[in-house]
Coordinates of C-alpha atoms in Angstrom, one line a residue:
X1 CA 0.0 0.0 0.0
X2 CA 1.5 3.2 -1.1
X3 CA 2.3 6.4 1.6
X4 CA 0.6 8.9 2.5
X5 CA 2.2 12.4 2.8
X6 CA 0.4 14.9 5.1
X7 CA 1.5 18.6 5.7
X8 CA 1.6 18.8 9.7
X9 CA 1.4 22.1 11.0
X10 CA 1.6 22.8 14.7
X11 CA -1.1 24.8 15.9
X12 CA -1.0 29.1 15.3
X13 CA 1.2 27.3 12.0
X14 CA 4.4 28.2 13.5
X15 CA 6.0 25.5 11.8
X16 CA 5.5 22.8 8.8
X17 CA 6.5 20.0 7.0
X18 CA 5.5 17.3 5.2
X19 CA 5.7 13.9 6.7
X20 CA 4.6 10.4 5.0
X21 CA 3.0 7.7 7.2
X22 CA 1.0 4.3 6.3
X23 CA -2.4 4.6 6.2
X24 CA -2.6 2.3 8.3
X25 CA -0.7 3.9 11.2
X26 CA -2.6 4.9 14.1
X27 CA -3.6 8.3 15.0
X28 CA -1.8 8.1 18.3
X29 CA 1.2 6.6 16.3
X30 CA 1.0 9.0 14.0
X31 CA 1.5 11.8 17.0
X32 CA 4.5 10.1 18.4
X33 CA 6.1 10.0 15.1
X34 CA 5.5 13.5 14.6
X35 CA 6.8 14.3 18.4
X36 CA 10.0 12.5 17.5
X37 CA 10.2 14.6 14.4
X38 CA 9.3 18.1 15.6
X39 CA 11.2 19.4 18.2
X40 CA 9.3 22.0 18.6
X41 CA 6.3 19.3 19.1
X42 CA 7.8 18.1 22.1
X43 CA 6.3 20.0 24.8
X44 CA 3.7 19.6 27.7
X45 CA 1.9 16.4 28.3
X46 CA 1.8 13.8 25.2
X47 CA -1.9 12.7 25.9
X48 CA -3.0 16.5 26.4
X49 CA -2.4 16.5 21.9
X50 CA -3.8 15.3 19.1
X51 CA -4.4 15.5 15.5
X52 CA -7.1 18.3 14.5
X53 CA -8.6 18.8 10.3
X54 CA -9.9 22.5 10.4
X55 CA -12.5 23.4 7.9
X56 CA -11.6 26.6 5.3
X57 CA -12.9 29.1 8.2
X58 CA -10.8 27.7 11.0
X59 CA -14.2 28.0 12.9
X60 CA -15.4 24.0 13.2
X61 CA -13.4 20.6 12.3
X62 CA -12.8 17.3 13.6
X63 CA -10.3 15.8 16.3
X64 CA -9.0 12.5 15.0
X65 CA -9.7 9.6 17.1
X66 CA -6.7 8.4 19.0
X67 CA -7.5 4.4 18.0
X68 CA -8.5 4.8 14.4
X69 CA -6.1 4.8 11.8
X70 CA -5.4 7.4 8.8
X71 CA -7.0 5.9 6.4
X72 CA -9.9 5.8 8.0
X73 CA -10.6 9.6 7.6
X74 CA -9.9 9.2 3.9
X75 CA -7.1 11.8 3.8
X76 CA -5.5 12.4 0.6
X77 CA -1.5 13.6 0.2
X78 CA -0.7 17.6 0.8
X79 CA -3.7 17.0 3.2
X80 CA -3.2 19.9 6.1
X81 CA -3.4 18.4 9.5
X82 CA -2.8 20.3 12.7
X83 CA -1.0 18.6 15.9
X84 CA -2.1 20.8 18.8
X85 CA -3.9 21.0 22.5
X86 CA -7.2 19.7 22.8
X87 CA -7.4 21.4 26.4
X88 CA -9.7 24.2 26.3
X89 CA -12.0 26.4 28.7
X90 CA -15.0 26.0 29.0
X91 CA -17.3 28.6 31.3
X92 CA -20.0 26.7 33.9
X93 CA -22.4 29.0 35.9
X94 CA -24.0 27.4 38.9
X95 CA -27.8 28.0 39.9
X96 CA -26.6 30.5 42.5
X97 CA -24.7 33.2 40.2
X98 CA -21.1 31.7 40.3
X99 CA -19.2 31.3 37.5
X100 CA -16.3 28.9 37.6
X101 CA -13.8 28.6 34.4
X102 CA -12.7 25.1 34.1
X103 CA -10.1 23.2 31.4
X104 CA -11.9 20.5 29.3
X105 CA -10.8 18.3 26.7
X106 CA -11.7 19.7 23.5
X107 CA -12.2 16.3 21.7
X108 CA -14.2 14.6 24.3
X109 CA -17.9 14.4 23.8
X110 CA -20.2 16.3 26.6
X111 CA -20.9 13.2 28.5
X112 CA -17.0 12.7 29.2
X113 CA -16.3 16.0 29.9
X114 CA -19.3 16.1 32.6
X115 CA -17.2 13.8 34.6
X116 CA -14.6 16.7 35.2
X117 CA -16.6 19.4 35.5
X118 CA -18.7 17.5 38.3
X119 CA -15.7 16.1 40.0
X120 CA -13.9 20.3 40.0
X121 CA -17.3 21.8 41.3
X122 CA -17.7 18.2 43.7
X123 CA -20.2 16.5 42.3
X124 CA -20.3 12.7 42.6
X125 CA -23.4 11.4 40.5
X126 CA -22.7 13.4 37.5
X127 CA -24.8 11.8 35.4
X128 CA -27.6 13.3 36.9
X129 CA -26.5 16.7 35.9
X130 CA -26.7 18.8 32.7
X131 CA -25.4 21.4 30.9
X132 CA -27.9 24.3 29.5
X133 CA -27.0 27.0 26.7
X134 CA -28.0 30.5 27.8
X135 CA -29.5 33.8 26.5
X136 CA -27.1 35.8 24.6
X137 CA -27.9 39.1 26.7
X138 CA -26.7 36.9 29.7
X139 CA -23.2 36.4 28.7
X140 CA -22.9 40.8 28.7
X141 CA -20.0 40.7 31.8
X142 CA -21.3 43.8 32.9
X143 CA -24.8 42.9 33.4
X144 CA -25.9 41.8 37.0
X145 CA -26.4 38.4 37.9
X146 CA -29.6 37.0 37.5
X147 CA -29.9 36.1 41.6
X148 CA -33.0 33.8 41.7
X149 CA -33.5 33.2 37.5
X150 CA -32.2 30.4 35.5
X151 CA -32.0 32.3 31.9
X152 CA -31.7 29.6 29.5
X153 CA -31.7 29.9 25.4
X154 CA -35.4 29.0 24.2
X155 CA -35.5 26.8 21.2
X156 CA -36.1 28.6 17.9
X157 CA -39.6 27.7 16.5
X158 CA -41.3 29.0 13.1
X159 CA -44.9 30.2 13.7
X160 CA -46.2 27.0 11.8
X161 CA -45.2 24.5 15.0
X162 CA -46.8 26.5 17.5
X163 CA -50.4 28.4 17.8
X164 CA -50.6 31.2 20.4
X165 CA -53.2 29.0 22.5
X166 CA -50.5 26.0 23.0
X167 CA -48.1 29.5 24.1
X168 CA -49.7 31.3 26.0
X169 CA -50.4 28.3 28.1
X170 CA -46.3 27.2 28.0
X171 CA -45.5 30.3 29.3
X172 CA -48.0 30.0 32.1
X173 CA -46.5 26.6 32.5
X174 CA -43.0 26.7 32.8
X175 CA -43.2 23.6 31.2
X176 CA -39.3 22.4 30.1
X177 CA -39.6 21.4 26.6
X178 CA -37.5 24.9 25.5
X179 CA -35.1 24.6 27.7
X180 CA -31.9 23.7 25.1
X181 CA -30.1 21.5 26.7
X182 CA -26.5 20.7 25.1
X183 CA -26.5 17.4 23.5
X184 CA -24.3 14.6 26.1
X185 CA -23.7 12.5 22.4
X186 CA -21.6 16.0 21.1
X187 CA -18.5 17.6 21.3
X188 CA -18.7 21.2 22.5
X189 CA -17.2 21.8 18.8
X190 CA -19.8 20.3 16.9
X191 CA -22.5 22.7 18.9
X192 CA -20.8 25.6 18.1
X193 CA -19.8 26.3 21.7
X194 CA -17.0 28.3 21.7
X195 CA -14.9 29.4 24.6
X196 CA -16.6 32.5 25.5
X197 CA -19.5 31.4 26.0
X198 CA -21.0 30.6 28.9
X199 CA -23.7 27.1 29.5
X200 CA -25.3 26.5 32.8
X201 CA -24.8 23.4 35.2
X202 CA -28.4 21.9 36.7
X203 CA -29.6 18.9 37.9
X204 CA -31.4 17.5 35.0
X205 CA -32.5 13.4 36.2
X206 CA -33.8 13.9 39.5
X207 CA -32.8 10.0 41.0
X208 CA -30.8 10.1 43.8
X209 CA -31.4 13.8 45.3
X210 CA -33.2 12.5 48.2
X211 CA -30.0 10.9 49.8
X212 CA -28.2 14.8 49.5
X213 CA -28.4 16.4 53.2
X214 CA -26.1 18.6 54.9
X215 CA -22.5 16.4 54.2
X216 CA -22.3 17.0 50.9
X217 CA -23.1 21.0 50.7
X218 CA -22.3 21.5 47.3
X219 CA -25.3 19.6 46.2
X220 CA -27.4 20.8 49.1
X221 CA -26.9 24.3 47.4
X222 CA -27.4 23.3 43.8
X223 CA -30.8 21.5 45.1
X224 CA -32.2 24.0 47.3
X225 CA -31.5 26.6 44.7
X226 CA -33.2 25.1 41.9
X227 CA -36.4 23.7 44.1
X228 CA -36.5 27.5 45.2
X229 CA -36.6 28.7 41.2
X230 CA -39.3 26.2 40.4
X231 CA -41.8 27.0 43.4
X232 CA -41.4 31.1 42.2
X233 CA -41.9 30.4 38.8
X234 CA -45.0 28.5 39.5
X235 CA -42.9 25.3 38.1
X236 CA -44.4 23.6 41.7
X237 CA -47.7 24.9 42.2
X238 CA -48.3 25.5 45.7
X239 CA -51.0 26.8 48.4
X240 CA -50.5 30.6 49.9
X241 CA -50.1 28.6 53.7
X242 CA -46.9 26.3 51.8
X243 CA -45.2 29.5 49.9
X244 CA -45.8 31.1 53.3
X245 CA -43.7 28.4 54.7
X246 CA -41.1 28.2 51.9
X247 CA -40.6 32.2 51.9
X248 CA -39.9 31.9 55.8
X249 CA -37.6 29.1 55.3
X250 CA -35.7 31.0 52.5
X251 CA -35.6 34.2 54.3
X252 CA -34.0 32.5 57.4
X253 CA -31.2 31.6 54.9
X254 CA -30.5 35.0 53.3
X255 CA -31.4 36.8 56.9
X256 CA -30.6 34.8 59.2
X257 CA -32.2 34.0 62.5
X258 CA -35.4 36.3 63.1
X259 CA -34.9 40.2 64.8
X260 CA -38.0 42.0 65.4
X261 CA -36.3 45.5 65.3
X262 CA -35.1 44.6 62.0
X263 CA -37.2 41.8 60.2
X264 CA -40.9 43.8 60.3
X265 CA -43.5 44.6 57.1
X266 CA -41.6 46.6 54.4
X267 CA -38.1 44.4 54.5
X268 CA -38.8 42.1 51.9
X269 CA -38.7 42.7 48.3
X270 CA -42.0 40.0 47.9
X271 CA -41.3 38.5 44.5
X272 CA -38.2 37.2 45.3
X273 CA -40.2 35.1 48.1
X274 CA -43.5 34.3 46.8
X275 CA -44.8 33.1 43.5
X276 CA -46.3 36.6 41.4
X277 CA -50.0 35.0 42.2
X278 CA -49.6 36.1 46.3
X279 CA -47.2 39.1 45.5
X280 CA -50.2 41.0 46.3
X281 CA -52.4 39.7 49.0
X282 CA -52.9 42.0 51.5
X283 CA -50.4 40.8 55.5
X284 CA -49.0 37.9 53.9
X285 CA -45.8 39.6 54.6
X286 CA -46.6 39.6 58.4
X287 CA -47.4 35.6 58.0
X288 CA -44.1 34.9 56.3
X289 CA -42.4 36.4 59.3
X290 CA -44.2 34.5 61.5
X291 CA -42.9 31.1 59.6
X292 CA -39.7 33.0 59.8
X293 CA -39.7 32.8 64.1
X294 CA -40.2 29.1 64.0
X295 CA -36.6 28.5 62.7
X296 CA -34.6 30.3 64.9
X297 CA -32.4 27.6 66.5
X298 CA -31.8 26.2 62.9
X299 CA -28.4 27.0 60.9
X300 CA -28.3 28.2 57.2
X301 CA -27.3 24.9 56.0
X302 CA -30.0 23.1 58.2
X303 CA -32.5 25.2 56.7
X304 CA -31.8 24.4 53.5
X305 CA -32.2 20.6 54.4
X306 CA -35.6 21.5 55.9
X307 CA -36.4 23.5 52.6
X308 CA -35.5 20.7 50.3
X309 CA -37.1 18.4 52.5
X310 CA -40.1 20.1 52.2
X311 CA -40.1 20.8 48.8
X312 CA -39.6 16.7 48.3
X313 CA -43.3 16.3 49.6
X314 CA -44.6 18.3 46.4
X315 CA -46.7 16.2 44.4
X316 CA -45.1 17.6 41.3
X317 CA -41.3 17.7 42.4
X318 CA -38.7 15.6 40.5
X319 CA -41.3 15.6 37.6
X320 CA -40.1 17.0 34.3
X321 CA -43.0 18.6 32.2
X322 CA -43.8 18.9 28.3
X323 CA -46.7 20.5 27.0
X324 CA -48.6 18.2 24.2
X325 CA -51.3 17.4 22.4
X326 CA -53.9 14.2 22.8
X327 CA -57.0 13.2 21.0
X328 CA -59.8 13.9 22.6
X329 CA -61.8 10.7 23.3
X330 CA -64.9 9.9 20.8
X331 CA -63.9 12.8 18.9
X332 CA -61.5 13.8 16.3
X333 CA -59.7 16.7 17.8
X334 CA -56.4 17.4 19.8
X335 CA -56.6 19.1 23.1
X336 CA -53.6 20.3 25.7
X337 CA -52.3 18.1 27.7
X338 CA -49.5 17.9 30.3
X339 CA -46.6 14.9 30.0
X340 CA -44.4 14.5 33.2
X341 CA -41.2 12.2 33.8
X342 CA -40.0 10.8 36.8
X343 CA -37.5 8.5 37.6
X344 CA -39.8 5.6 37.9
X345 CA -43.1 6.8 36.1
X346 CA -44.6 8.3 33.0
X347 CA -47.3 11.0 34.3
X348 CA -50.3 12.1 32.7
X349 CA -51.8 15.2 34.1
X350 CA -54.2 18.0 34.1
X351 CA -52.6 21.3 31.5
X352 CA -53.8 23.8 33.8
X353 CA -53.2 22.5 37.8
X354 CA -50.9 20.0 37.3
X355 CA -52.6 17.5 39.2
X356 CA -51.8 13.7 38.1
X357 CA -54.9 12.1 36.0
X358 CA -52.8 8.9 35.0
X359 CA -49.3 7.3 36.1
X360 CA -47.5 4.5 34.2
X361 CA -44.5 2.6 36.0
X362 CA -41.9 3.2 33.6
X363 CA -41.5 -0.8 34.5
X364 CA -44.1 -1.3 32.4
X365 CA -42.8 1.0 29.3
X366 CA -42.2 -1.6 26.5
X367 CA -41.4 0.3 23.3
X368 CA -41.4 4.1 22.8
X369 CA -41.5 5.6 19.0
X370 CA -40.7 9.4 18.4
X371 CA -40.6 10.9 15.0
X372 CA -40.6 15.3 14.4
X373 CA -44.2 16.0 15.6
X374 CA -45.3 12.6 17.3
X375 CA -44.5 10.5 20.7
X376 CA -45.9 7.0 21.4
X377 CA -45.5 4.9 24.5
X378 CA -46.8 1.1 24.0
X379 CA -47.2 -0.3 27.8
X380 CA -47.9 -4.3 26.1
X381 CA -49.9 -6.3 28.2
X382 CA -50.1 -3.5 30.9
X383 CA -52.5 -1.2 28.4
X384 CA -55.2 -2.1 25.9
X385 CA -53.5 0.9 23.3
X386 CA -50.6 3.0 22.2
X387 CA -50.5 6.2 24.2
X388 CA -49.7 9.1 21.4
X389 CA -49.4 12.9 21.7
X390 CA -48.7 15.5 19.2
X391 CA -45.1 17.1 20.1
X392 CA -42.2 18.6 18.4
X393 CA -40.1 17.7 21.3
X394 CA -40.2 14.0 21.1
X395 CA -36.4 13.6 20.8
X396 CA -35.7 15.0 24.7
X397 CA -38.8 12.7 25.7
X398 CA -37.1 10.2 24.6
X399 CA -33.6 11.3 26.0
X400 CA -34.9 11.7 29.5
X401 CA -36.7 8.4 29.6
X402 CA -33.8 6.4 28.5
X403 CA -31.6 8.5 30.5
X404 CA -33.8 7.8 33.9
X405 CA -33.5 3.8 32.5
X406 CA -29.5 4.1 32.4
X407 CA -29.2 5.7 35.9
X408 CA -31.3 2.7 37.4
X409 CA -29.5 0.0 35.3
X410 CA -26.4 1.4 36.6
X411 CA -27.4 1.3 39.7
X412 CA -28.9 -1.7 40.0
X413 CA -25.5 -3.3 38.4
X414 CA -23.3 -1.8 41.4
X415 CA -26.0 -3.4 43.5
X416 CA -25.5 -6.7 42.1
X417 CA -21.5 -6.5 42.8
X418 CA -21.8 -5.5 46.6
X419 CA -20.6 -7.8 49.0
X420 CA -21.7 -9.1 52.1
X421 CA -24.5 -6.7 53.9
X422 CA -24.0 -4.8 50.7
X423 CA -20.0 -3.7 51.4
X424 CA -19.3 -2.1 48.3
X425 CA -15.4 -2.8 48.7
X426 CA -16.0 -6.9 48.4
X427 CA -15.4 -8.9 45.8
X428 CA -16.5 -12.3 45.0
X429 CA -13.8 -14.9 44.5
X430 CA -14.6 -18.3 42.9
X431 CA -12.9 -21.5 41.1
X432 CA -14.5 -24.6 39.7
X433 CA -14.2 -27.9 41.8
X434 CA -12.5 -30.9 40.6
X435 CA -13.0 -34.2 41.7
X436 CA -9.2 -34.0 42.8
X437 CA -9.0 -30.4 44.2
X438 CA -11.7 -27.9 45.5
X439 CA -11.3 -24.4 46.7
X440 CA -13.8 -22.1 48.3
X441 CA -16.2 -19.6 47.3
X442 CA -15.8 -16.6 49.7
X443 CA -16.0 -12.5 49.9
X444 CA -12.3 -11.1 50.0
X445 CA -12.2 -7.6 50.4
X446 CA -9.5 -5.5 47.5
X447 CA -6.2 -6.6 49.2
X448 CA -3.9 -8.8 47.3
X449 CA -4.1 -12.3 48.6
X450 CA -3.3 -15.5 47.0
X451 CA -5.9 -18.8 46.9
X452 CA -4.2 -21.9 48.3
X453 CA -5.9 -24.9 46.8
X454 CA -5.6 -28.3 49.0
X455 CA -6.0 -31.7 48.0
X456 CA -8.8 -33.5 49.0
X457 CA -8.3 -37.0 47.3
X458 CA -8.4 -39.5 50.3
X459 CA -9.0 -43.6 49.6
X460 CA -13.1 -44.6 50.3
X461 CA -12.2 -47.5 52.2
X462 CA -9.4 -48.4 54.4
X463 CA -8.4 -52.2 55.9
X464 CA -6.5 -52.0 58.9
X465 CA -5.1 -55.6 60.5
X466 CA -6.1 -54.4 64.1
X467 CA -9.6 -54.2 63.8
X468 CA -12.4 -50.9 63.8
X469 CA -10.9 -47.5 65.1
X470 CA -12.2 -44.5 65.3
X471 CA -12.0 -41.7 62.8
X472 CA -12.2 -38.0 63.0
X473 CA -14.6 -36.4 60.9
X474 CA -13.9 -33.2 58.8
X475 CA -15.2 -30.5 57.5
X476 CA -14.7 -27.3 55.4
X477 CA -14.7 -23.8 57.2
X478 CA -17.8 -22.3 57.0
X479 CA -17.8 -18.7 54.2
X480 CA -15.8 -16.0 56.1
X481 CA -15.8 -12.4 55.3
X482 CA -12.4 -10.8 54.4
X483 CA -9.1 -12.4 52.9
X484 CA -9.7 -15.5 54.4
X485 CA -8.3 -18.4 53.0
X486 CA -9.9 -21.7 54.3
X487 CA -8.0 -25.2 55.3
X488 CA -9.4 -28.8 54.6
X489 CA -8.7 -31.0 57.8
X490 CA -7.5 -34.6 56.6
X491 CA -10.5 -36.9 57.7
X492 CA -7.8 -39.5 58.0
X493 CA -3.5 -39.8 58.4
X494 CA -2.5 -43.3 56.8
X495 CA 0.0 -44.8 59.0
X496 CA 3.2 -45.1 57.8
X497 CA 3.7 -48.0 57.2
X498 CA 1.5 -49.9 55.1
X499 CA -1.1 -51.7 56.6
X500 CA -1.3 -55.8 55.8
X501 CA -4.6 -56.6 54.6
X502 CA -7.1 -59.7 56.3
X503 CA -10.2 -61.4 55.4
X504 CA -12.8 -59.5 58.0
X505 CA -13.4 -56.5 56.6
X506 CA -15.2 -54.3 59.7
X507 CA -13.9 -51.2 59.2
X508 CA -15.2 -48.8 56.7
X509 CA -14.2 -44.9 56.5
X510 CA -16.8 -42.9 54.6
X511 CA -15.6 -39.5 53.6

């Protein structure tokens, strides 16, 4: 097979020259050849480079694959490649305002790099999380901080896929079926997210958020601060008496402990506490403050586990909601309708209150289909139809439900491999048995140990010349937890010297 001559360039172009390889060399080969042949090359870390094809603008292109080969990118000779870092920055604001700036592989796709960005901010389930793209006019430095808001980039939608009816009602809603959430399957090239622009870290699979209490206070935050968004917004529809409670909660946390000289009617800016519906009824600010008293003793991070706690008992929190369309029954028409999302249902409830009509266990989800303006959920044996609505946002349907299925496949896996009275750190040893050998099957915990295999081939009957004796019986230790390696007792020492043999045959060792 003939060579293949490329024009490396190292990255700003500094330097060039033309180098031949095999097609059939490796791109990672391919960089150490080209480190042993630049010396300018020969810099930094050798797995923070790779091998980048720009497009004519310099403004999108492709990292090559460290296992594929050249050929497999069909590059021709004089082809221009460019060795340089795939490290980049990449700007994550948090829920609360804060913006962190954090260095991110370039060539990874989205659901790689979320492993690092979780494990910088300290985030251990990151694959509950998400990244959002935000408004433009957000990412103007010298506008304020939006404190309480979550500004995130609506999808753009020709007047044909939506009627002002279907939103109107979204925006009453605060359904989440705009929210543009950056694709996990991408790199951040191939969106078009450069590196000063700015996405938005929030929790998007709401599984395992219940276990997050006052150790791990980075979460706590990121919780508390999102369940506080979605009850303003009206994303949680609740009673005046519970945003009452919530506002007195919330104010302990940003005021502290209740002072009558200072906390009185008048302090509080009230849309920042209340959902815009009791903004205006007439004391409420008097009742908020007397929620406020009842959590003196508590400190800020406390409160925010009460909050959070509290915000757990919603009906409607965890659920994720998308406005669509369902055939009316006995008639030919389409109506609103509100599809939910949990981690272990599919919800079916009312557009306007939000209250639950119908729940499927998403056990009993068989098949889903989504195509540009439909979704359909078949249920087999557990439903006498298809369930189908009208939607254009079928494809993050879809994308949430099989993400919610991952998270408790994955879970349930690491359940499977726990050891005894579910120690995580136990591993499960175990060897086949032989009709001349056998070892054990027991729980060692991650130290290196070695097995020891004892024989256990003994004679089935014995004649001794001095008549019946007595025998010891043994046995095998019984499974121990830890590195425990087990000893087989011989049931019986033959003498040493061998035993002459007579006619009466009495005694009779059974192993």
């Amino acid at each position: 097979m003939s060579t293949l001559s490329l024009r490396i360039s190292l990255e700003g172009g500094r330097v060039t020259k033309t180098i031949q390889f095999h097609p059939n060399t490796t791109v990672f080969d391919a960089c150490k050849i080209i480190r042993d042949k630049f010396a300018e090359a020969v810099q930094g870390q050798p797995s923070e480079y790779g091998l980048f094809i720009s497009d004519e603008q310099n403004q999108q292109g492709v990292w090559l694959e460290a296992g594929r080969t050249l050929g497999y990118y069909i590059l021709h000779n004089q082809d221009t490649l460019e060795y340089r870092r795939k490290l980049r920055t990449l700007r994550v604001r948090m829920l609360d305002g804060a913006v962190k700036t954090i260095l991110v592989d370039d060539s990874q796709p989205v659901s790689q790099l979320m492993v690092v960005i979780c494990t910088k901010i300290g985030i251990t389930n990151h694959e509950e999380y998400g990244l959002v793209r935000e408004e433009t006019e957000s990412q103007n430095e010298n506008l304020p901080d939006n404190k309480f808001g979550t500004l995130t980039l609506r999808r753009k939608f020709t007047e044909k896929d939506r009627d002002a009816k279907m939103e109107s009602l979204r925006k009453k809603l605060k359904t989440d079926d705009e929210i543009n959430w950056v694709d996990v399957g991408k790199t951040l090239r191939e969106q078009g997210i450069d590196e000063s622009e700015t996405v938005l870290l929030r929790r998007r699979f709401f599984f395992s958020d219940q276990n997050i209490d006052s150790r791990d206070p980075v979460q706590l935050n990121l919780l508390y601060v999102q369940a506080r968004d979605a009850i303003l917004d009206g994303t949680h529809p609740v009673t005046q008496e519970k945003a009452c409670e919530f506002a007195g909660i919330q104010v302990h946390i940003q005021f502290g402990p209740h002072n009558e000289a200072k906390h009185k009617p008048g302090f509080l800016d009230l849309k920042d506490f209340l959902p815009q519906s009791y903004v205006r009824v007439k004391n409420i600010e008097k009742k908020i403050f007397a929620e406020h008293k009842k959590h003196v003793d508590l400190s800020e991070i406390d409160a925010k586990v009460l909050y959070t706690k509290t915000a757990r008992e919603l009906p409607t929190y965890g659920v994720t909601f998308f406005l669509v369309k369902e055939k009316m029954n006995g008639k030919n028409k389409l109506v609103p309708r509100l599809l939910g999302v949990t981690k272990d249902s599919v919800l079916r409830l009312d557009e306007r209150t939000k209250e639950i009509l119908v729940s499927w266990p998403l056990t009993t989800v068989r098949r889903w289909g989504a195509s540009p303006n439909t979704f359909t959920l078949d249920f087999g044996d557990y439903a006498n139809q298809y369930y189908s609505v009208q939607t254009t946002e079928a494809e993050q349907i879809v994308q949430l439900i099989a993400g919610y299925i991952d998270i408790i496949m994955k879970k349930k896996q690491t359940k499977d491999h726990f050891g005894i009275e579910g120690d995580e750190g136990s591993t499960m040893v175990e060897e086949s048995v032989a009709p001349s050998k056998a070892t054990f099957l027991q729980h060692e915990t991650n130290k290196i140990g070695k097995i020891n295999t004892e024989s256990l081939a003994h004679p089935g009957l014995m004649q001794v010349n001095d008549g019946e004796k007595s025998y010891i019986q043994g046995e095998l230790q019984t499974v121990q937890f830890g590195a425990f390696v087990g000893q087989v007792n011989h049931a019986h020492q033959p003498p040493t010297k061998a035993p002459s043999f007579t006619d009466r045959k009495k005694s009779v060792l059974a192993l």
